């Protein structure tokens, strides 16, 4: 898995052989930043979406956001709560907008 701490977020890109195990790695870690997961080269299935929903709940409960890069969103019902975008540029933009909203919230 590629894991890079970037200026505004943590970037993760699992490969096909880590598809099933990367969610347990993420859930067992104590992240303190927004997370961008690049799944643009992976096939999605119901178990992956279930894992992503668990990760999303954990990240959101800590006050951060999770953005997932998928070229095409699968037609799975449980995908609705996830922040899915088709490109890395859009994912970074989404994270920056979330951070701006968090920064503005105390002043509102």
mmCIF file with all atom_site columns, C-alpha atoms in Angstrom:
data_model
loop_
_atom_site.group_PDB
_atom_site.id
_atom_site.type_symbol
_atom_site.label_atom_id
_atom_site.label_alt_id
_atom_site.label_comp_id
_atom_site.label_asym_id
_atom_site.label_entity_id
_atom_site.label_seq_id
_atom_site.pdbx_PDB_ins_code
_atom_site.Cartn_x
_atom_site.Cartn_y
_atom_site.Cartn_z
_atom_site.occupancy
_atom_site.B_iso_or_equiv
_atom_site.pdbx_formal_charge
_atom_site.auth_seq_id
_atom_site.auth_comp_id
_atom_site.auth_asym_id
_atom_site.auth_atom_id
_atom_site.pdbx_PDB_model_num
ATOM 1   C CA . UNK A 1 1   ? 0.000   0.000  0.000   1.00 0.00 ? 1   UNK A CA 1
ATOM 2   C CA . UNK A 1 2   ? 1.183   3.485  -0.777  1.00 0.00 ? 2   UNK A CA 1
ATOM 3   C CA . UNK A 1 3   ? 0.832   5.736  2.255   1.00 0.00 ? 3   UNK A CA 1
ATOM 4   C CA . UNK A 1 4   ? 1.913   9.372  2.115   1.00 0.00 ? 4   UNK A CA 1
ATOM 5   C CA . UNK A 1 5   ? 1.329   12.175 4.589   1.00 0.00 ? 5   UNK A CA 1
ATOM 6   C CA . UNK A 1 6   ? 0.599   15.226 2.450   1.00 0.00 ? 6   UNK A CA 1
ATOM 7   C CA . UNK A 1 7   ? 0.088   18.848 3.478   1.00 0.00 ? 7   UNK A CA 1
ATOM 8   C CA . UNK A 1 8   ? -3.688  18.618 3.872   1.00 0.00 ? 8   UNK A CA 1
ATOM 9   C CA . UNK A 1 9   ? -4.403  14.892 4.219   1.00 0.00 ? 9   UNK A CA 1
ATOM 10  C CA . UNK A 1 10  ? -3.178  11.326 4.356   1.00 0.00 ? 10  UNK A CA 1
ATOM 11  C CA . UNK A 1 11  ? -3.060  9.652  0.921   1.00 0.00 ? 11  UNK A CA 1
ATOM 12  C CA . UNK A 1 12  ? -3.585  5.871  0.771   1.00 0.00 ? 12  UNK A CA 1
ATOM 13  C CA . UNK A 1 13  ? -3.547  3.663  -2.304  1.00 0.00 ? 13  UNK A CA 1
ATOM 14  C CA . UNK A 1 14  ? -3.943  -0.067 -1.693  1.00 0.00 ? 14  UNK A CA 1
ATOM 15  C CA . UNK A 1 15  ? -3.137  -2.570 -4.383  1.00 0.00 ? 15  UNK A CA 1
ATOM 16  C CA . UNK A 1 16  ? -5.292  -5.537 -5.405  1.00 0.00 ? 16  UNK A CA 1
ATOM 17  C CA . UNK A 1 17  ? -3.694  -8.018 -3.026  1.00 0.00 ? 17  UNK A CA 1
ATOM 18  C CA . UNK A 1 18  ? -4.322  -5.669 -0.061  1.00 0.00 ? 18  UNK A CA 1
ATOM 19  C CA . UNK A 1 19  ? -7.924  -5.006 -0.984  1.00 0.00 ? 19  UNK A CA 1
ATOM 20  C CA . UNK A 1 20  ? -9.346  -7.049 1.876   1.00 0.00 ? 20  UNK A CA 1
ATOM 21  C CA . UNK A 1 21  ? -6.799  -6.196 4.561   1.00 0.00 ? 21  UNK A CA 1
ATOM 22  C CA . UNK A 1 22  ? -6.331  -2.458 4.152   1.00 0.00 ? 22  UNK A CA 1
ATOM 23  C CA . UNK A 1 23  ? -9.580  -1.649 5.966   1.00 0.00 ? 23  UNK A CA 1
ATOM 24  C CA . UNK A 1 24  ? -8.427  -3.424 9.134   1.00 0.00 ? 24  UNK A CA 1
ATOM 25  C CA . UNK A 1 25  ? -5.128  -1.524 8.957   1.00 0.00 ? 25  UNK A CA 1
ATOM 26  C CA . UNK A 1 26  ? -6.980  1.786  8.694   1.00 0.00 ? 26  UNK A CA 1
ATOM 27  C CA . UNK A 1 27  ? -9.496  0.964  11.427  1.00 0.00 ? 27  UNK A CA 1
ATOM 28  C CA . UNK A 1 28  ? -6.726  -0.126 13.806  1.00 0.00 ? 28  UNK A CA 1
ATOM 29  C CA . UNK A 1 29  ? -4.720  3.062  13.233  1.00 0.00 ? 29  UNK A CA 1
ATOM 30  C CA . UNK A 1 30  ? -5.245  6.321  15.076  1.00 0.00 ? 30  UNK A CA 1
ATOM 31  C CA . UNK A 1 31  ? -5.329  8.874  12.293  1.00 0.00 ? 31  UNK A CA 1
ATOM 32  C CA . UNK A 1 32  ? -5.543  12.560 13.082  1.00 0.00 ? 32  UNK A CA 1
ATOM 33  C CA . UNK A 1 33  ? -6.171  13.995 9.628   1.00 0.00 ? 33  UNK A CA 1
ATOM 34  C CA . UNK A 1 34  ? -8.433  13.785 6.629   1.00 0.00 ? 34  UNK A CA 1
ATOM 35  C CA . UNK A 1 35  ? -7.909  10.689 4.488   1.00 0.00 ? 35  UNK A CA 1
ATOM 36  C CA . UNK A 1 36  ? -7.949  10.256 0.727   1.00 0.00 ? 36  UNK A CA 1
ATOM 37  C CA . UNK A 1 37  ? -8.171  6.645  -0.453  1.00 0.00 ? 37  UNK A CA 1
ATOM 38  C CA . UNK A 1 38  ? -7.330  6.131  -4.114  1.00 0.00 ? 38  UNK A CA 1
ATOM 39  C CA . UNK A 1 39  ? -9.226  3.090  -5.367  1.00 0.00 ? 39  UNK A CA 1
ATOM 40  C CA . UNK A 1 40  ? -9.118  4.123  -9.013  1.00 0.00 ? 40  UNK A CA 1
ATOM 41  C CA . UNK A 1 41  ? -7.313  0.927  -9.993  1.00 0.00 ? 41  UNK A CA 1
ATOM 42  C CA . UNK A 1 42  ? -9.386  -1.519 -7.909  1.00 0.00 ? 42  UNK A CA 1
ATOM 43  C CA . UNK A 1 43  ? -12.651 -3.298 -8.542  1.00 0.00 ? 43  UNK A CA 1
ATOM 44  C CA . UNK A 1 44  ? -15.250 -2.568 -5.885  1.00 0.00 ? 44  UNK A CA 1
ATOM 45  C CA . UNK A 1 45  ? -17.591 -5.098 -4.370  1.00 0.00 ? 45  UNK A CA 1
ATOM 46  C CA . UNK A 1 46  ? -20.060 -5.265 -1.485  1.00 0.00 ? 46  UNK A CA 1
ATOM 47  C CA . UNK A 1 47  ? -17.444 -6.239 1.119   1.00 0.00 ? 47  UNK A CA 1
ATOM 48  C CA . UNK A 1 48  ? -15.176 -3.347 0.134   1.00 0.00 ? 48  UNK A CA 1
ATOM 49  C CA . UNK A 1 49  ? -18.081 -0.895 0.363   1.00 0.00 ? 49  UNK A CA 1
ATOM 50  C CA . UNK A 1 50  ? -18.973 -2.286 3.796   1.00 0.00 ? 50  UNK A CA 1
ATOM 51  C CA . UNK A 1 51  ? -15.375 -1.733 4.949   1.00 0.00 ? 51  UNK A CA 1
ATOM 52  C CA . UNK A 1 52  ? -15.315 1.774  3.496   1.00 0.00 ? 52  UNK A CA 1
ATOM 53  C CA . UNK A 1 53  ? -18.514 2.624  5.375   1.00 0.00 ? 53  UNK A CA 1
ATOM 54  C CA . UNK A 1 54  ? -16.918 1.454  8.639   1.00 0.00 ? 54  UNK A CA 1
ATOM 55  C CA . UNK A 1 55  ? -13.791 3.508  7.944   1.00 0.00 ? 55  UNK A CA 1
ATOM 56  C CA . UNK A 1 56  ? -15.915 6.529  7.045   1.00 0.00 ? 56  UNK A CA 1
ATOM 57  C CA . UNK A 1 57  ? -17.873 6.316  10.305  1.00 0.00 ? 57  UNK A CA 1
ATOM 58  C CA . UNK A 1 58  ? -14.654 6.102  12.296  1.00 0.00 ? 58  UNK A CA 1
ATOM 59  C CA . UNK A 1 59  ? -13.021 9.042  10.499  1.00 0.00 ? 59  UNK A CA 1
ATOM 60  C CA . UNK A 1 60  ? -16.137 11.241 10.718  1.00 0.00 ? 60  UNK A CA 1
ATOM 61  C CA . UNK A 1 61  ? -16.500 10.483 14.442  1.00 0.00 ? 61  UNK A CA 1
ATOM 62  C CA . UNK A 1 62  ? -13.000 11.910 14.903  1.00 0.00 ? 62  UNK A CA 1
ATOM 63  C CA . UNK A 1 63  ? -14.017 15.118 13.121  1.00 0.00 ? 63  UNK A CA 1
ATOM 64  C CA . UNK A 1 64  ? -12.271 14.462 9.818   1.00 0.00 ? 64  UNK A CA 1
ATOM 65  C CA . UNK A 1 65  ? -13.419 13.426 6.356   1.00 0.00 ? 65  UNK A CA 1
ATOM 66  C CA . UNK A 1 66  ? -12.770 10.481 4.095   1.00 0.00 ? 66  UNK A CA 1
ATOM 67  C CA . UNK A 1 67  ? -12.742 10.957 0.332   1.00 0.00 ? 67  UNK A CA 1
ATOM 68  C CA . UNK A 1 68  ? -12.568 8.017  -2.049  1.00 0.00 ? 68  UNK A CA 1
ATOM 69  C CA . UNK A 1 69  ? -11.365 8.174  -5.644  1.00 0.00 ? 69  UNK A CA 1
ATOM 70  C CA . UNK A 1 70  ? -13.281 5.796  -7.914  1.00 0.00 ? 70  UNK A CA 1
ATOM 71  C CA . UNK A 1 71  ? -13.522 6.214  -11.656 1.00 0.00 ? 71  UNK A CA 1
ATOM 72  C CA . UNK A 1 72  ? -17.079 4.877  -11.574 1.00 0.00 ? 72  UNK A CA 1
ATOM 73  C CA . UNK A 1 73  ? -19.221 4.625  -8.475  1.00 0.00 ? 73  UNK A CA 1
ATOM 74  C CA . UNK A 1 74  ? -20.647 1.117  -8.154  1.00 0.00 ? 74  UNK A CA 1
ATOM 75  C CA . UNK A 1 75  ? -24.398 0.718  -8.116  1.00 0.00 ? 75  UNK A CA 1
ATOM 76  C CA . UNK A 1 76  ? -24.472 -0.564 -4.565  1.00 0.00 ? 76  UNK A CA 1
ATOM 77  C CA . UNK A 1 77  ? -27.088 0.875  -2.214  1.00 0.00 ? 77  UNK A CA 1
ATOM 78  C CA . UNK A 1 78  ? -24.725 1.313  0.768   1.00 0.00 ? 78  UNK A CA 1
ATOM 79  C CA . UNK A 1 79  ? -22.436 3.698  -1.095  1.00 0.00 ? 79  UNK A CA 1
ATOM 80  C CA . UNK A 1 80  ? -24.583 6.778  -0.446  1.00 0.00 ? 80  UNK A CA 1
ATOM 81  C CA . UNK A 1 81  ? -22.868 7.964  2.788   1.00 0.00 ? 81  UNK A CA 1
ATOM 82  C CA . UNK A 1 82  ? -19.426 7.907  1.148   1.00 0.00 ? 82  UNK A CA 1
ATOM 83  C CA . UNK A 1 83  ? -17.689 10.888 -0.464  1.00 0.00 ? 83  UNK A CA 1
ATOM 84  C CA . UNK A 1 84  ? -16.766 9.496  -3.882  1.00 0.00 ? 84  UNK A CA 1
ATOM 85  C CA . UNK A 1 85  ? -15.111 11.530 -6.615  1.00 0.00 ? 85  UNK A CA 1
ATOM 86  C CA . UNK A 1 86  ? -13.686 10.416 -9.981  1.00 0.00 ? 86  UNK A CA 1
ATOM 87  C CA . UNK A 1 87  ? -10.251 12.121 -9.863  1.00 0.00 ? 87  UNK A CA 1
ATOM 88  C CA . UNK A 1 88  ? -7.462  12.927 -7.422  1.00 0.00 ? 88  UNK A CA 1
ATOM 89  C CA . UNK A 1 89  ? -7.778  16.650 -8.140  1.00 0.00 ? 89  UNK A CA 1
ATOM 90  C CA . UNK A 1 90  ? -11.443 16.605 -7.144  1.00 0.00 ? 90  UNK A CA 1
ATOM 91  C CA . UNK A 1 91  ? -10.612 14.615 -4.013  1.00 0.00 ? 91  UNK A CA 1
ATOM 92  C CA . UNK A 1 92  ? -8.029  17.174 -2.892  1.00 0.00 ? 92  UNK A CA 1
ATOM 93  C CA . UNK A 1 93  ? -10.482 19.996 -3.641  1.00 0.00 ? 93  UNK A CA 1
ATOM 94  C CA . UNK A 1 94  ? -13.159 18.225 -1.578  1.00 0.00 ? 94  UNK A CA 1
ATOM 95  C CA . UNK A 1 95  ? -10.809 17.866 1.386   1.00 0.00 ? 95  UNK A CA 1
ATOM 96  C CA . UNK A 1 96  ? -9.808  21.524 1.169   1.00 0.00 ? 96  UNK A CA 1
ATOM 97  C CA . UNK A 1 97  ? -13.479 22.580 1.160   1.00 0.00 ? 97  UNK A CA 1
ATOM 98  C CA . UNK A 1 98  ? -14.171 20.400 4.204   1.00 0.00 ? 98  UNK A CA 1
ATOM 99  C CA . UNK A 1 99  ? -11.213 21.979 6.014   1.00 0.00 ? 99  UNK A CA 1
ATOM 100 C CA . UNK A 1 100 ? -12.418 25.485 5.147   1.00 0.00 ? 100 UNK A CA 1
ATOM 101 C CA . UNK A 1 101 ? -15.876 24.635 6.513   1.00 0.00 ? 101 UNK A CA 1
ATOM 102 C CA . UNK A 1 102 ? -14.360 23.317 9.755   1.00 0.00 ? 102 UNK A CA 1
ATOM 103 C CA . UNK A 1 103 ? -12.227 26.450 10.098  1.00 0.00 ? 103 UNK A CA 1
ATOM 104 C CA . UNK A 1 104 ? -15.234 28.733 9.553   1.00 0.00 ? 104 UNK A CA 1
ATOM 105 C CA . UNK A 1 105 ? -17.614 26.864 11.860  1.00 0.00 ? 105 UNK A CA 1
ATOM 106 C CA . UNK A 1 106 ? -16.362 28.388 15.158  1.00 0.00 ? 106 UNK A CA 1
ATOM 107 C CA . UNK A 1 107 ? -16.800 31.905 13.762  1.00 0.00 ? 107 UNK A CA 1
ATOM 108 C CA . UNK A 1 108 ? -20.408 31.340 12.653  1.00 0.00 ? 108 UNK A CA 1
#
